[in-house]
Amino acid sequence: MTDTQHGPRGPHSAPADLPTQYAPAEVEGPLYERWVERGYFEADAESAKPPYAIVIPPPNVTGSLHLGHAFEHTLIDALTRRKRMQGYEALWQPGMDHAGIATQNVVERELAKEGTSRHDLGREAFTERVWRWKAESGGQISGQMRRLGDGVAWSRERFTMDEGLSRAVQTIFKRLYDDGLIYRAERIINWCPRCLTALSDIEVEYAEQDGELVSVRYGEGEDSLVVATTRAETMLGDTAVAVHPDDERYRHLVGRTVKLPLTDRAIPVVADEHVDPEFGTGAVKVTPAHDPNDFEIGRRHGLPALAVMDEHAVITAHGPFQGLDRLEARSAVVGALRAEGRIVAEKRPYPHSVGHCSRCKTTIEPRLSLQWWVKVGPLAQAAGDAVRDGEVTIHPKEMETRYFGWVDNLHDWCISRQLWWGHRIPVWYGPDGETVCVGPDEEPPSGEGWHQETDVLDTWFSSGLWPFSTLGWPERTESLEKFYPNAVLVTGYDILFFWVARMMMFGLYAMDGTPPFRTIALHGMVRDQFGKKMSKSFGNAVNPLDWMDAYGSDALRFTLARGANPGVDVPIGEDWVQASRNFCNKVWNATRFALMNGATVQGPLPDPAEMSAADRWILSRLNTVVAQTDALYDDYQFAKVSDTLYHFAWDEVFDWYVELSKTTFAAGGRAAEVSGRVLGEVLDVVLRLLHPVVPFVTDTLWTTLTGGESLVIASWPADSGFRDAAAEREIGTLQEAVTEVRRFRADQGLQPGQRVPAHLELAGTPLAAHEEAIRALLRLEPAGAEFSATASLPVAGAKVALDLSGAIDFAAEHRRLTKDLQAARKELTQTTAKLGNEAFLAKAPDHVVEKIRARRATAEADIARIEAQLENLPRG
RNA sequence: GGGCGCAUAGCUCAGCGGUAGAGCGCUGCCCUUACAAGGCAGAUGUCACAGGUUCGAUCCCUGUUGCGCCCACCA
């Protein structure tokens, strides 16, 4: 690389600066602060560079860093760091979400401990209290992100309740309201009787639960029918029984009434298509005030909705059940029905799906109430079309099906919450029933009888604006012009519906049809080393900070990146983090070696004519790896990027090239100089390629190696186009030969360090230029006068003769060679048979036939070699 | 009830029509002066089962079994 910026310390420091082991704890903290102080992560809206923006999926202000964040942040950080190095104006937009219910719950719990409640405080004092909580203990995650090395533009940090973002919320609310896309209506909503608020459909989690299905006789004698229910207590609010219009069994009852047990009411029997005659008795009790389906039936038949529970899910209906909680009421009602002999069947346990509040796990109570809604039809249509038209790409593609399935079948979105912490709905009600929606620059109506809506908005309403509200919208700021739309959204598939789809809807709506991002890259969930979901209750949850303390942030990051196959869950275990730590240490020591041997990045690369085959080989491979890395990054293949670099660095550079270069360095002279420059180049590029994933260790090493200011602002390597197939073949042959002799040595029980006299006949073979290296790698001494070969290994046309002084038993080697010979002969038979197959030759593509030919040739060569080796083995 | 996905080495996962791969783990030998957080060599798989397509299938098709996940208003 030629763009190394020299810092004040000169070309490079003495290798003695580097201890034999990498100590991340000493490096990471100060290094991160230096990056931030120098403003590397800040993004300039006025820059001439092309933009590359990613927003952070805003963590809850109540949250602290877990492995899921660490994972997601590693991916986003790697993407933005690479783009920054590629010369883009890279922006990783940080910030947090006010997390309505979650935060309110936290502060309410705090108040409960103090023996008070939000109701004692009142709305204003309570919200002040929440702000105070945020100032004191909120946003722990920001500090933890520094530990991870997240390269975010801290000066741009935003909070969804900031003034600017509140303005954005108010603006879009007003616009949607004026466009008729926000309305108020009374419907059945999901009600949490503990949080005392409405929830949207996706904030409800369904779980199989054992309940009881009781069949109850309504009415008397011939005019009776049996309905089944798992929620007996709601019968107090029944206002009809429904049957299918074509159901012969009940035709005579349709239009008539039956008496509702335990009450003095008679309720009509109605015919409705919704009823499945196959299910149960084919007759359904209808409770319009407490069941969404029943509500619809009620609407179709003009039935009254009779509410029998209050917001705490306590029975309000007059009579013996009044004041009972819904569960108490259920058994009481069943008991009373049983006493009247009206229970005709009971099924217990009866497993069925029950909805729970995603925040507090309380069972949801469907409840009739007046709420605010977003009419999602047109918005969702646009959100779907943007993906269908290819304006936005979802990665991996399989997730598109899920996206369409949701976006195309969306119910209206209930956006009002009966909470105090959040964006208060900007609507005022007048004394004569007027409703006025107030924009951000308008004075709310004042005077006798006017008051503002008390509900706040769903948290996801404001996070849906995140990609543009953080950039200053509704103002047309330079940042908005520059960084909208974002390049890509990186997030988990679990919030595809919660968040991604909403950003799509709002982004397209607010920004005149421009989607919020061009690509949606969905990642999986972090799991434990057995692929199990991590959870506190299961006891397998890990605090990422512990692992960062023990092994360094780079080790954690590398492990996560290495597991990141698109859209697939990522298992992680401590062993794997250790392995990554080992890799970081290996990089560290390889660089130490290079520094101790005069590796340099100074000056231009020598002419290839001056280089050894090993030099040309590694540079050829290096450039191939640069090209591969780019292709993989552009496809969000983080696991493969990491794996490619891991193997290239460790296997090829550190094991082979470094070992080969030792001979060169020992010899000194021009060849050593050339190799030193090549090694410097290779390390320089490898460190750059690794930097996005393991920023700390690479920056530390790179600045030492090159004297440059920082890898964060260094340039990303480009494939120079240099390839040398001949050198790659030559070194390949060398590797095979060395491995073959090593295997022989190992089989013979020779200790790795033991020097063995040997005579090498390499002239005229591809190995001719490598005698010194081969002797060094294989610990072969020059043969003395009394040399007598006891074993001779033919490899690649050359011959390596070893003097083993007759001390070795050759039986094992004979057995192994015989086994290999059999395998080679089998291969020969198979390939020959294949090449004799006319159908194969006629239909298989040329490259496959060539490959089989090559395999046959290899098998033949192997047989010859092994036979020769057996020949040379002493008998006995 | 729909939809999607997965079953490959002891574990976690890549591969996806032409001789089965990685990491960790395992076996043996070595502190070879960058690194024992290391080096070298090695073992391990009827690629879930049954059919089909093909010159050829772990890879494509159909079915079976066993697991996940998402969605849905089943009383």
PDB file of C-alpha atoms in Angstrom, chain A residues 95-285:
ATOM      1  CA  GLY A  95     -29.322   6.912  19.706  1.00  0.00           C
ATOM      2  CA  MET A  96     -31.858   5.362  21.998  1.00  0.00           C
ATOM      3  CA  ASP A  97     -35.542   4.654  22.187  1.00  0.00           C
ATOM      4  CA  HIS A  98     -37.699   5.993  24.994  1.00  0.00           C
ATOM      5  CA  ALA A  99     -39.403   2.580  25.148  1.00  0.00           C
ATOM      6  CA  GLY A 100     -42.790   3.721  26.464  1.00  0.00           C
ATOM      7  CA  ILE A 101     -44.133   0.826  28.494  1.00  0.00           C
ATOM      8  CA  ALA A 102     -40.753  -0.629  29.412  1.00  0.00           C
ATOM      9  CA  THR A 103     -39.456   2.607  30.864  1.00  0.00           C
ATOM     10  CA  GLN A 104     -42.690   3.523  32.573  1.00  0.00           C
ATOM     11  CA  ASN A 105     -42.672   0.085  34.198  1.00  0.00           C
ATOM     12  CA  VAL A 106     -39.123   0.531  35.468  1.00  0.00           C
ATOM     13  CA  VAL A 107     -39.870   3.836  37.099  1.00  0.00           C
ATOM     14  CA  GLU A 108     -43.186   2.601  38.461  1.00  0.00           C
ATOM     15  CA  ARG A 109     -41.386  -0.286  40.130  1.00  0.00           C
ATOM     16  CA  GLU A 110     -38.982   2.201  41.653  1.00  0.00           C
ATOM     17  CA  LEU A 111     -41.891   4.222  42.960  1.00  0.00           C
ATOM     18  CA  ALA A 112     -43.535   1.115  44.367  1.00  0.00           C
ATOM     19  CA  LYS A 113     -40.403   0.446  46.399  1.00  0.00           C
ATOM     20  CA  GLU A 114     -40.719   3.912  47.818  1.00  0.00           C
ATOM     21  CA  GLY A 115     -44.308   3.144  48.730  1.00  0.00           C
ATOM     22  CA  THR A 116     -45.797   5.536  46.249  1.00  0.00           C
ATOM     23  CA  SER A 117     -47.190   5.390  42.732  1.00  0.00           C
ATOM     24  CA  ARG A 118     -47.470   7.429  39.598  1.00  0.00           C
ATOM     25  CA  HIS A 119     -51.039   8.253  40.504  1.00  0.00           C
ATOM     26  CA  ASP A 120     -49.864   9.819  43.749  1.00  0.00           C
ATOM     27  CA  LEU A 121     -47.381  11.917  41.808  1.00  0.00           C
ATOM     28  CA  GLY A 122     -49.617  12.945  38.987  1.00  0.00           C
ATOM     29  CA  ARG A 123     -48.779  12.999  35.317  1.00  0.00           C
ATOM     30  CA  GLU A 124     -46.413  15.935  35.206  1.00  0.00           C
ATOM     31  CA  ALA A 125     -44.352  14.968  38.228  1.00  0.00           C
ATOM     32  CA  PHE A 126     -44.191  11.412  36.990  1.00  0.00           C
ATOM     33  CA  THR A 127     -42.797  12.296  33.584  1.00  0.00           C
ATOM     34  CA  GLU A 128     -40.275  14.567  35.272  1.00  0.00           C
ATOM     35  CA  ARG A 129     -39.309  11.627  37.394  1.00  0.00           C
ATOM     36  CA  VAL A 130     -38.799   9.479  34.300  1.00  0.00           C
ATOM     37  CA  TRP A 131     -36.576  12.120  32.750  1.00  0.00           C
ATOM     38  CA  ARG A 132     -34.577  12.207  35.952  1.00  0.00           C
ATOM     39  CA  TRP A 133     -34.291   8.431  35.897  1.00  0.00           C
ATOM     40  CA  LYS A 134     -33.037   8.634  32.326  1.00  0.00           C
ATOM     41  CA  ALA A 135     -30.415  11.203  33.281  1.00  0.00           C
ATOM     42  CA  GLU A 136     -29.193   9.137  36.220  1.00  0.00           C
ATOM     43  CA  SER A 137     -29.442   5.518  35.189  1.00  0.00           C
ATOM     44  CA  GLY A 138     -30.670   5.376  31.625  1.00  0.00           C
ATOM     45  CA  GLY A 139     -28.533   4.686  28.657  1.00  0.00           C
ATOM     46  CA  GLN A 140     -25.953   2.444  30.267  1.00  0.00           C
ATOM     47  CA  ILE A 141     -25.572   0.911  26.881  1.00  0.00           C
ATOM     48  CA  SER A 142     -23.743   3.940  25.491  1.00  0.00           C
ATOM     49  CA  GLY A 143     -20.767   3.279  27.706  1.00  0.00           C
ATOM     50  CA  GLN A 144     -20.856  -0.383  26.837  1.00  0.00           C
ATOM     51  CA  MET A 145     -20.845   0.394  23.147  1.00  0.00           C
ATOM     52  CA  ARG A 146     -17.501   2.119  23.680  1.00  0.00           C
ATOM     53  CA  ARG A 147     -16.138  -1.096  25.078  1.00  0.00           C
ATOM     54  CA  LEU A 148     -17.194  -2.880  21.941  1.00  0.00           C
ATOM     55  CA  GLY A 149     -15.467  -0.321  19.765  1.00  0.00           C
ATOM     56  CA  ASP A 150     -18.606   0.916  18.022  1.00  0.00           C
ATOM     57  CA  GLY A 151     -17.657   3.636  15.582  1.00  0.00           C
ATOM     58  CA  VAL A 152     -20.751   5.782  15.985  1.00  0.00           C
ATOM     59  CA  ALA A 153     -21.017   9.532  15.426  1.00  0.00           C
ATOM     60  CA  TRP A 154     -21.506  10.433  19.069  1.00  0.00           C
ATOM     61  CA  SER A 155     -22.128  14.117  18.404  1.00  0.00           C
ATOM     62  CA  ARG A 156     -25.265  13.097  16.560  1.00  0.00           C
ATOM     63  CA  GLU A 157     -26.722  10.926  19.304  1.00  0.00           C
ATOM     64  CA  ARG A 158     -30.516  11.153  19.417  1.00  0.00           C
ATOM     65  CA  PHE A 159     -33.318  10.083  21.711  1.00  0.00           C
ATOM     66  CA  THR A 160     -36.833   9.420  20.448  1.00  0.00           C
ATOM     67  CA  MET A 161     -38.224  11.897  23.004  1.00  0.00           C
ATOM     68  CA  ASP A 162     -35.824  14.694  22.009  1.00  0.00           C
ATOM     69  CA  GLU A 163     -37.380  17.970  21.048  1.00  0.00           C
ATOM     70  CA  GLY A 164     -36.506  17.531  17.405  1.00  0.00           C
ATOM     71  CA  LEU A 165     -37.844  14.029  17.248  1.00  0.00           C
ATOM     72  CA  SER A 166     -41.021  15.044  19.051  1.00  0.00           C
ATOM     73  CA  ARG A 167     -41.489  17.646  16.383  1.00  0.00           C
ATOM     74  CA  ALA A 168     -41.124  14.960  13.758  1.00  0.00           C
ATOM     75  CA  VAL A 169     -43.750  12.870  15.513  1.00  0.00           C
ATOM     76  CA  GLN A 170     -46.174  15.749  15.712  1.00  0.00           C
ATOM     77  CA  THR A 171     -45.597  16.704  12.101  1.00  0.00           C
ATOM     78  CA  ILE A 172     -46.260  13.295  10.680  1.00  0.00           C
ATOM     79  CA  PHE A 173     -49.217  12.750  12.968  1.00  0.00           C
ATOM     80  CA  LYS A 174     -50.798  15.927  11.737  1.00  0.00           C
ATOM     81  CA  ARG A 175     -50.094  15.065   8.141  1.00  0.00           C
ATOM     82  CA  LEU A 176     -51.539  11.575   8.456  1.00  0.00           C
ATOM     83  CA  TYR A 177     -54.534  12.973  10.309  1.00  0.00           C
ATOM     84  CA  ASP A 178     -55.200  15.534   7.602  1.00  0.00           C
ATOM     85  CA  ASP A 179     -54.844  12.833   4.962  1.00  0.00           C
ATOM     86  CA  GLY A 180     -57.437  10.743   6.752  1.00  0.00           C
ATOM     87  CA  LEU A 181     -54.892   8.080   7.597  1.00  0.00           C
ATOM     88  CA  ILE A 182     -55.259   8.536  11.337  1.00  0.00           C
ATOM     89  CA  TYR A 183     -58.654   8.215  12.944  1.00  0.00           C
ATOM     90  CA  ARG A 184     -60.300   7.485  16.248  1.00  0.00           C
ATOM     91  CA  ALA A 185     -62.644   4.541  16.634  1.00  0.00           C
ATOM     92  CA  GLU A 186     -64.186   2.228  19.162  1.00  0.00           C
ATOM     93  CA  ARG A 187     -63.086  -1.340  18.635  1.00  0.00           C
ATOM     94  CA  ILE A 188     -61.956  -4.400  20.445  1.00  0.00           C
ATOM     95  CA  ILE A 189     -58.312  -3.951  21.291  1.00  0.00           C
ATOM     96  CA  ASN A 190     -55.707  -5.959  23.171  1.00  0.00           C
ATOM     97  CA  TRP A 191     -55.789  -4.654  26.691  1.00  0.00           C
ATOM     98  CA  CYS A 192     -53.190  -5.335  29.341  1.00  0.00           C
ATOM     99  CA  PRO A 193     -55.012  -5.235  32.699  1.00  0.00           C
ATOM    100  CA  ARG A 194     -51.706  -4.715  34.487  1.00  0.00           C
ATOM    101  CA  CYS A 195     -50.123  -2.012  32.331  1.00  0.00           C
ATOM    102  CA  LEU A 196     -53.640  -0.579  31.873  1.00  0.00           C
ATOM    103  CA  THR A 197     -53.115   0.231  28.258  1.00  0.00           C
ATOM    104  CA  ALA A 198     -54.050  -0.874  24.791  1.00  0.00           C
ATOM    105  CA  LEU A 199     -51.470  -2.824  22.802  1.00  0.00           C
ATOM    106  CA  SER A 200     -51.048  -3.360  19.103  1.00  0.00           C
ATOM    107  CA  ASP A 201     -51.459  -6.839  17.678  1.00  0.00           C
ATOM    108  CA  ILE A 202     -47.746  -7.489  17.494  1.00  0.00           C
ATOM    109  CA  GLU A 203     -47.198  -6.541  21.106  1.00  0.00           C
ATOM    110  CA  VAL A 204     -49.165  -9.624  22.060  1.00  0.00           C
ATOM    111  CA  GLU A 205     -47.356 -12.932  22.401  1.00  0.00           C
ATOM    112  CA  TYR A 206     -49.366 -16.090  22.074  1.00  0.00           C
ATOM    113  CA  ALA A 207     -48.616 -19.222  24.077  1.00  0.00           C
ATOM    114  CA  GLU A 208     -50.270 -22.598  24.379  1.00  0.00           C
ATOM    115  CA  GLN A 209     -51.934 -22.888  27.742  1.00  0.00           C
ATOM    116  CA  ASP A 210     -54.026 -25.522  29.457  1.00  0.00           C
ATOM    117  CA  GLY A 211     -57.512 -24.274  30.023  1.00  0.00           C
ATOM    118  CA  GLU A 212     -60.918 -25.826  30.362  1.00  0.00           C
ATOM    119  CA  LEU A 213     -63.527 -26.110  27.670  1.00  0.00           C
ATOM    120  CA  VAL A 214     -66.991 -26.241  29.161  1.00  0.00           C
ATOM    121  CA  SER A 215     -70.137 -26.901  27.203  1.00  0.00           C
ATOM    122  CA  VAL A 216     -73.107 -25.015  28.539  1.00  0.00           C
ATOM    123  CA  ARG A 217     -76.780 -25.406  27.769  1.00  0.00           C
ATOM    124  CA  TYR A 218     -78.479 -22.130  26.932  1.00  0.00           C
ATOM    125  CA  GLY A 219     -82.292 -22.011  26.938  1.00  0.00           C
ATOM    126  CA  GLU A 220     -84.740 -24.747  27.846  1.00  0.00           C
ATOM    127  CA  GLY A 221     -85.918 -28.031  26.361  1.00  0.00           C
ATOM    128  CA  GLU A 222     -86.465 -28.057  22.614  1.00  0.00           C
ATOM    129  CA  ASP A 223     -85.503 -24.441  22.398  1.00  0.00           C
ATOM    130  CA  SER A 224     -82.098 -24.981  23.955  1.00  0.00           C
ATOM    131  CA  LEU A 225     -78.677 -25.308  22.452  1.00  0.00           C
ATOM    132  CA  VAL A 226     -75.219 -26.001  23.776  1.00  0.00           C
ATOM    133  CA  VAL A 227     -72.290 -23.648  23.407  1.00  0.00           C
ATOM    134  CA  ALA A 228     -68.687 -24.320  24.334  1.00  0.00           C
ATOM    135  CA  THR A 229     -66.343 -21.796  25.912  1.00  0.00           C
ATOM    136  CA  THR A 230     -62.984 -21.493  27.599  1.00  0.00           C
ATOM    137  CA  ARG A 231     -64.007 -18.168  29.055  1.00  0.00           C
ATOM    138  CA  ALA A 232     -67.174 -18.870  30.961  1.00  0.00           C
ATOM    139  CA  GLU A 233     -67.063 -15.548  32.813  1.00  0.00           C
ATOM    140  CA  THR A 234     -67.709 -13.638  29.609  1.00  0.00           C
ATOM    141  CA  MET A 235     -71.115 -15.247  29.241  1.00  0.00           C
ATOM    142  CA  LEU A 236     -72.390 -12.571  31.553  1.00  0.00           C
ATOM    143  CA  GLY A 237     -71.890 -10.244  28.633  1.00  0.00           C
ATOM    144  CA  ASP A 238     -73.390 -12.478  25.955  1.00  0.00           C
ATOM    145  CA  THR A 239     -75.883 -10.727  23.766  1.00  0.00           C
ATOM    146  CA  ALA A 240     -76.577 -13.525  21.281  1.00  0.00           C
ATOM    147  CA  VAL A 241     -75.857 -17.069  20.215  1.00  0.00           C
ATOM    148  CA  ALA A 242     -74.655 -17.565  16.666  1.00  0.00           C
ATOM    149  CA  VAL A 243     -75.030 -20.582  14.369  1.00  0.00           C
ATOM    150  CA  HIS A 244     -74.157 -21.161  10.751  1.00  0.00           C
ATOM    151  CA  PRO A 245     -76.933 -20.121   8.333  1.00  0.00           C
ATOM    152  CA  ASP A 246     -76.956 -23.558   6.688  1.00  0.00           C
ATOM    153  CA  ASP A 247     -76.956 -25.543   9.889  1.00  0.00           C
ATOM    154  CA  GLU A 248     -80.133 -27.668   9.849  1.00  0.00           C
ATOM    155  CA  ARG A 249     -79.868 -28.459  13.544  1.00  0.00           C
ATOM    156  CA  TYR A 250     -80.532 -24.913  14.600  1.00  0.00           C
ATOM    157  CA  ARG A 251     -82.599 -23.541  11.756  1.00  0.00           C
ATOM    158  CA  HIS A 252     -85.734 -23.549  13.885  1.00  0.00           C
ATOM    159  CA  LEU A 253     -84.045 -21.367  16.488  1.00  0.00           C
ATOM    160  CA  VAL A 254     -82.709 -18.624  14.271  1.00  0.00           C
ATOM    161  CA  GLY A 255     -84.581 -15.425  14.900  1.00  0.00           C
ATOM    162  CA  ARG A 256     -85.884 -16.627  18.239  1.00  0.00           C
ATOM    163  CA  THR A 257     -84.371 -16.121  21.672  1.00  0.00           C
ATOM    164  CA  VAL A 258     -82.941 -18.361  24.342  1.00  0.00           C
ATOM    165  CA  LYS A 259     -82.612 -17.580  27.992  1.00  0.00           C
ATOM    166  CA  LEU A 260     -79.074 -16.816  29.134  1.00  0.00           C
ATOM    167  CA  PRO A 261     -78.328 -18.864  32.242  1.00  0.00           C
ATOM    168  CA  LEU A 262     -77.487 -17.112  35.522  1.00  0.00           C
ATOM    169  CA  THR A 263     -79.202 -13.991  34.258  1.00  0.00           C
ATOM    170  CA  ASP A 264     -82.716 -12.896  33.524  1.00  0.00           C
ATOM    171  CA  ARG A 265     -81.912 -11.990  29.966  1.00  0.00           C
ATOM    172  CA  ALA A 266     -83.124 -13.645  26.816  1.00  0.00           C
ATOM    173  CA  ILE A 267     -80.726 -13.381  23.897  1.00  0.00           C
ATOM    174  CA  PRO A 268     -81.375 -13.855  20.179  1.00  0.00           C
ATOM    175  CA  VAL A 269     -80.053 -16.690  18.044  1.00  0.00           C
ATOM    176  CA  VAL A 270     -78.475 -15.278  14.919  1.00  0.00           C
ATOM    177  CA  ALA A 271     -77.144 -16.916  11.768  1.00  0.00           C
ATOM    178  CA  ASP A 272     -73.601 -15.926  10.808  1.00  0.00           C
ATOM    179  CA  GLU A 273     -71.156 -17.258   8.229  1.00  0.00           C
ATOM    180  CA  HIS A 274     -68.293 -16.963  10.658  1.00  0.00           C
ATOM    181  CA  VAL A 275     -69.504 -19.929  12.680  1.00  0.00           C
ATOM    182  CA  ASP A 276     -67.884 -23.239  11.810  1.00  0.00           C
ATOM    183  CA  PRO A 277     -70.631 -25.874  12.023  1.00  0.00           C
ATOM    184  CA  GLU A 278     -68.002 -28.598  12.322  1.00  0.00           C
ATOM    185  CA  PHE A 279     -66.512 -27.160  15.476  1.00  0.00           C
ATOM    186  CA  GLY A 280     -67.974 -28.257  18.808  1.00  0.00           C
ATOM    187  CA  THR A 281     -71.722 -28.072  18.762  1.00  0.00           C
ATOM    188  CA  GLY A 282     -71.795 -25.579  15.942  1.00  0.00           C
ATOM    189  CA  ALA A 283     -73.282 -22.935  18.222  1.00  0.00           C
ATOM    190  CA  VAL A 284     -71.271 -20.013  19.550  1.00  0.00           C
ATOM    191  CA  LYS A 285     -71.944 -17.619  22.383  1.00  0.00           C
TER     192      LYS A 285
END
